[in-house]
Amino acid sequence: MLTSNQLSATTRLFSSAVFREMAKKGRSALFCRLFGQSAVGWSRPGATVADGFEAAFSVLKTVGLRDEYIYRAAITQKVLLGKHSLNTACMLNEFRAGSCKADLVILNGTASVYEIKSERDSLDRLRNQIQNYQKVFPTINVIACDGHVSRVLQIVPEEVGVMSLSRRYQITTVREARDCPRQTCPVSIFESLRSTEARTILSELGVEVPAVPNTRLHGAMRALFSELSSEDVQRSMVSVLKRSRNLAPLTNLIGQLPQSLHAAALSVQMNRGDQDRLVHAVQTPLEIARGWA
């Protein structure tokens, strides 16, 4: 049995704060502190920091302890990298959709959003989240623990897919999602994009961006999007985002990291120097990393 402090420390090992510190410095005092407080411990002869992450991940995969990151890692490994590849698909983390942020979006032929409801989550906000997602994404999935599935099926519309993460860490499809591009709203899509991405979409659709002051540009482009068809905007959005947020350059990095860190590596922006420092950090023996504090 884990104490609450051990569970908290083990979970926080996979936080962006630890990951960014390793990428910026090639070491992490925060990792050192959290690992010492975690359920894993230092007594692992010959092990590296990568081995430490894998051991911590194995602890968190236990049913009842799984948090959002465990589900995010499952989708990354079994859907993005299992069914697709970084050369053909793209993954977005916490992508804004209306008043909500989507946990994870995979862009391939369409834009598929995955809303995570782990053992540690409630379903109180699910109905509102789905309503916001329907305006931006043609394909919506909810991936939940077994204990949530029956209630999720009652809450979400029948076109929303429902998946579960089993005790054996396998993703099971309970109900297939339907692709509904017509339900999306061009203005809502526009509000989710960067200005440069919105400009590119208009250009691809043959719409000229008016030459107006920057203070009026947002309103002008918003008005133009409101006149476009949902299907055209959705199709162009997928094409533009796959280029602007391309993850293919991270293929080599992913190959040098343990599977437990793949989801983290694909959610944090890093230059080449950051990547090299990160790889060096995870290859460091734990007995040396213990001195990072």
Coordinates of C-alpha atoms in Angstrom, one line a residue:
M1 CA 0.0 0.0 0.0
L2 CA 1.2 3.5 -0.9
T3 CA 0.9 6.4 1.4
S4 CA -0.7 9.6 0.0
N5 CA 2.8 11.2 0.0
Q6 CA 4.3 8.3 -1.9
L7 CA 1.5 8.4 -4.5
S8 CA 1.8 12.1 -4.9
A9 CA 5.5 12.0 -5.4
T10 CA 5.4 9.1 -7.8
T11 CA 2.7 10.8 -9.9
R12 CA 4.6 14.1 -10.0
L13 CA 7.7 12.4 -11.5
F14 CA 5.9 12.6 -14.8
S15 CA 5.1 16.3 -14.5
S16 CA 6.2 18.8 -17.1
A17 CA 8.2 20.5 -14.4
V18 CA 10.6 17.5 -14.0
F19 CA 10.7 17.0 -17.8
R20 CA 11.5 20.6 -18.6
E21 CA 14.2 20.8 -15.9
M22 CA 16.0 17.7 -17.3
A23 CA 15.8 19.2 -20.8
K24 CA 17.1 22.6 -19.8
K25 CA 19.9 21.4 -17.4
G26 CA 20.6 17.7 -18.1
R27 CA 19.6 16.9 -14.5
S28 CA 16.8 17.6 -12.2
A29 CA 16.9 18.3 -8.5
L30 CA 13.1 18.0 -8.5
F31 CA 13.3 14.5 -9.9
C32 CA 15.9 13.6 -7.2
R33 CA 13.6 14.8 -4.4
L34 CA 10.4 13.2 -5.8
F35 CA 12.1 9.9 -6.6
G36 CA 13.4 9.7 -3.0
Q37 CA 9.8 10.2 -1.7
S38 CA 8.2 7.9 -4.3
A39 CA 7.2 4.2 -4.0
V40 CA 10.2 3.1 -6.0
G41 CA 13.3 4.1 -4.0
W42 CA 17.0 4.3 -4.9
S43 CA 18.0 0.7 -4.1
R44 CA 18.2 -0.5 -7.7
P45 CA 21.8 -1.6 -8.5
G46 CA 22.9 -0.7 -12.0
A47 CA 19.6 1.0 -12.9
T48 CA 19.4 4.3 -14.8
V49 CA 17.0 7.2 -14.5
A50 CA 15.1 5.7 -17.4
D51 CA 14.7 2.5 -15.4
G52 CA 13.5 4.5 -12.5
F53 CA 10.8 6.1 -14.6
E54 CA 9.7 2.7 -15.9
A55 CA 9.5 1.4 -12.4
A56 CA 7.4 4.4 -11.2
F57 CA 5.1 4.0 -14.3
S58 CA 4.5 0.3 -13.4
V59 CA 3.4 1.4 -10.0
L60 CA 1.0 4.0 -11.3
K61 CA -0.5 1.6 -13.9
T62 CA -2.1 -0.3 -11.0
V63 CA -5.9 0.0 -11.1
G64 CA -7.0 2.6 -8.6
L65 CA -3.8 4.6 -8.8
R66 CA -4.0 5.6 -12.5
D67 CA -4.2 9.3 -13.2
E68 CA -4.6 11.3 -16.5
Y69 CA -0.9 10.7 -17.5
I70 CA -1.3 7.0 -17.5
Y71 CA -4.3 7.3 -19.9
R72 CA -2.4 9.8 -22.0
A73 CA 0.5 7.4 -22.3
A74 CA -1.8 4.6 -23.3
I75 CA -3.3 6.6 -26.1
T76 CA 0.1 7.8 -27.2
Q77 CA 1.6 4.3 -27.4
K78 CA -1.4 2.2 -28.6
V79 CA -3.1 4.7 -30.9
L80 CA -0.7 7.4 -32.1
L81 CA 2.4 5.2 -32.3
G82 CA 0.6 1.9 -32.5
K83 CA -1.9 2.5 -35.3
H84 CA -0.3 5.6 -36.9
S85 CA 3.2 7.1 -36.8
L86 CA 4.7 10.5 -36.2
N87 CA 5.2 10.8 -40.0
T88 CA 1.5 10.5 -40.8
A89 CA -0.3 11.7 -37.7
C90 CA 0.0 14.5 -35.1
M91 CA -1.0 14.8 -31.4
L92 CA -2.1 17.9 -29.7
N93 CA -2.2 18.3 -25.9
E94 CA -4.7 20.5 -24.0
F95 CA -6.1 22.0 -27.2
R96 CA -8.6 24.8 -26.5
A97 CA -12.2 24.1 -27.6
G98 CA -14.7 26.7 -26.5
S99 CA -14.5 27.1 -22.7
C100 CA -12.7 23.8 -22.3
K101 CA -9.3 22.3 -23.1
A102 CA -9.3 18.9 -24.8
D103 CA -7.0 16.4 -23.0
L104 CA -5.6 15.0 -26.3
V105 CA -6.3 15.3 -30.0
I106 CA -5.0 13.1 -32.7
L107 CA -4.9 14.4 -36.3
N108 CA -4.8 11.9 -39.1
G109 CA -7.5 11.8 -41.8
T110 CA -9.7 13.6 -39.3
A111 CA -9.5 15.3 -35.9
S112 CA -10.2 12.9 -33.1
V113 CA -10.4 14.2 -29.5
Y114 CA -9.9 11.9 -26.5
E115 CA -11.4 13.1 -23.2
I116 CA -9.8 11.2 -20.3
K117 CA -11.8 10.2 -17.2
S118 CA -9.5 8.2 -14.9
E119 CA -10.1 6.6 -11.6
R120 CA -9.2 9.9 -10.0
D121 CA -11.7 12.0 -12.1
S122 CA -15.4 12.8 -11.6
L123 CA -17.9 13.0 -14.5
D124 CA -19.4 16.3 -13.4
R125 CA -18.0 18.4 -16.3
L126 CA -18.3 15.7 -19.0
R127 CA -21.6 16.9 -20.5
N128 CA -20.4 20.5 -20.9
Q129 CA -17.0 19.3 -22.3
I130 CA -18.7 17.2 -25.0
Q131 CA -20.9 20.1 -26.0
N132 CA -17.8 22.3 -26.5
Y133 CA -15.9 19.5 -28.4
Q134 CA -18.7 19.0 -30.8
K135 CA -18.2 22.5 -32.2
V136 CA -14.5 21.8 -33.0
F137 CA -13.9 18.1 -33.5
P138 CA -15.8 15.8 -35.9
T139 CA -14.8 12.7 -33.9
I140 CA -15.1 12.5 -30.1
N141 CA -14.0 9.7 -27.8
V142 CA -14.2 9.4 -24.0
I143 CA -11.7 7.0 -22.5
A144 CA -12.5 6.0 -19.0
C145 CA -11.9 3.4 -16.2
D146 CA -14.2 0.5 -16.1
G147 CA -16.0 2.0 -13.1
H148 CA -17.0 5.1 -15.2
V149 CA -18.1 3.4 -18.4
S150 CA -21.8 2.7 -17.7
R151 CA -22.3 6.3 -16.5
V152 CA -20.4 7.8 -19.4
L153 CA -22.7 5.9 -21.8
Q154 CA -25.7 7.5 -20.1
I155 CA -24.2 11.0 -20.3
V156 CA -22.8 11.3 -23.8
P157 CA -24.7 11.3 -27.2
E158 CA -24.7 8.1 -29.2
E159 CA -22.3 9.5 -31.8
V160 CA -19.6 9.9 -29.1
G161 CA -17.2 6.9 -28.9
V162 CA -16.6 5.3 -25.5
M163 CA -13.4 3.4 -24.6
S164 CA -12.0 1.8 -21.5
L165 CA -8.5 1.2 -20.2
S166 CA -8.5 -2.4 -18.8
R167 CA -6.7 -3.8 -15.7
R168 CA -4.1 -5.2 -18.1
Y169 CA -3.5 -1.7 -19.6
Q170 CA -5.3 -2.5 -22.9
I171 CA -7.7 0.0 -24.6
T172 CA -11.0 -1.6 -25.4
T173 CA -13.6 0.1 -27.6
V174 CA -17.0 -0.1 -26.0
R175 CA -18.7 2.0 -28.7
E176 CA -17.2 3.3 -31.9
A177 CA -17.2 7.1 -32.5
R178 CA -19.0 8.4 -35.5
D179 CA -17.2 11.0 -37.7
C180 CA -19.5 14.1 -37.8
P181 CA -17.8 17.0 -39.5
R182 CA -21.1 18.8 -40.1
Q183 CA -21.6 19.3 -36.4
T184 CA -18.5 21.5 -36.1
C185 CA -18.7 25.3 -36.1
P186 CA -16.2 27.3 -38.2
V187 CA -16.2 30.2 -35.8
S188 CA -15.4 27.8 -32.8
I189 CA -12.6 26.3 -34.8
F190 CA -11.2 29.7 -35.6
E191 CA -11.2 30.6 -31.9
S192 CA -9.1 27.5 -31.2
L193 CA -6.4 28.4 -33.7
R194 CA -3.3 30.5 -33.7
S195 CA -3.6 33.6 -35.9
T196 CA -1.1 32.3 -38.5
E197 CA -3.0 29.0 -38.7
A198 CA -6.3 30.8 -39.3
R199 CA -4.7 32.9 -42.1
T200 CA -3.3 29.7 -43.7
I201 CA -6.7 28.0 -43.7
L202 CA -8.4 31.0 -45.3
S203 CA -5.6 31.1 -47.9
E204 CA -6.1 27.3 -48.6
L205 CA -9.8 27.9 -49.1
G206 CA -9.3 30.7 -51.5
V207 CA -10.4 33.5 -49.1
E208 CA -8.3 36.7 -49.1
V209 CA -7.4 38.1 -45.6
P210 CA -8.3 41.8 -45.6
A211 CA -5.6 44.4 -45.1
V212 CA -6.8 45.8 -41.8
P213 CA -4.9 47.0 -38.6
N214 CA -4.0 44.2 -36.2
T215 CA -6.6 45.5 -33.7
R216 CA -9.3 44.6 -36.2
L217 CA -7.8 41.5 -37.8
H218 CA -9.3 39.0 -35.3
G219 CA -12.8 40.3 -35.9
A220 CA -12.3 40.4 -39.6
M221 CA -11.1 36.8 -39.9
R222 CA -13.8 35.6 -37.5
A223 CA -16.4 37.1 -39.8
L224 CA -14.8 35.3 -42.8
F225 CA -14.8 32.0 -41.0
S226 CA -18.5 32.4 -40.2
E227 CA -19.3 32.3 -43.9
L228 CA -17.4 29.0 -44.6
S229 CA -18.8 25.5 -44.5
S230 CA -18.0 23.2 -41.6
E231 CA -16.7 20.4 -43.7
D232 CA -14.3 22.7 -45.6
V233 CA -12.9 24.4 -42.5
Q234 CA -12.5 21.1 -40.6
R235 CA -10.7 19.4 -43.5
S236 CA -8.3 22.4 -43.9
M237 CA -7.8 22.6 -40.1
V238 CA -6.5 19.0 -40.0
S239 CA -4.2 19.7 -42.9
V240 CA -2.8 23.0 -41.5
L241 CA -2.3 21.7 -38.0
K242 CA -0.5 18.6 -39.1
R243 CA 2.0 20.9 -40.7
S244 CA 2.2 23.6 -38.1
R245 CA 2.5 21.2 -35.2
N246 CA 4.4 18.4 -36.9
L247 CA 5.9 15.9 -34.5
A248 CA 8.0 13.9 -37.1
P249 CA 11.3 15.7 -36.0
L250 CA 10.9 14.0 -32.6
T251 CA 11.0 10.4 -34.0
N252 CA 14.7 10.0 -33.1
L253 CA 14.2 11.4 -29.6
I254 CA 11.3 9.0 -28.9
G255 CA 13.5 6.1 -29.9
Q256 CA 16.0 7.0 -27.2
L257 CA 13.5 7.4 -24.3
P258 CA 11.6 4.8 -22.3
Q259 CA 8.0 4.2 -23.3
S260 CA 6.8 5.8 -20.0
L261 CA 8.2 9.2 -21.2
H262 CA 6.9 9.1 -24.8
A263 CA 3.7 11.0 -23.9
A264 CA 5.7 13.7 -22.0
A265 CA 8.2 14.1 -24.8
L266 CA 5.4 14.8 -27.3
S267 CA 3.8 17.4 -25.2
V268 CA 6.7 19.7 -24.4
Q269 CA 8.4 21.9 -27.0
M270 CA 12.2 21.3 -27.1
N271 CA 15.0 22.4 -29.4
R272 CA 17.9 20.0 -30.3
G273 CA 20.0 21.0 -27.3
D274 CA 17.1 20.3 -25.0
Q275 CA 16.6 16.9 -26.6
D276 CA 20.3 16.0 -26.1
R277 CA 20.3 17.0 -22.5
L278 CA 17.1 15.1 -21.8
V279 CA 18.6 11.9 -23.3
H280 CA 21.7 12.4 -21.3
A281 CA 19.7 12.8 -18.1
V282 CA 17.6 9.7 -18.5
Q283 CA 20.7 7.6 -19.3
T284 CA 22.3 8.7 -16.1
P285 CA 22.8 5.9 -13.5
L286 CA 20.4 6.4 -10.5
E287 CA 23.4 6.3 -8.1
I288 CA 24.7 9.4 -9.8
A289 CA 21.3 11.1 -10.2
R290 CA 20.9 10.8 -6.4
G291 CA 23.5 13.6 -6.2
W292 CA 21.4 16.0 -8.3
A293 CA 19.9 17.4 -5.2

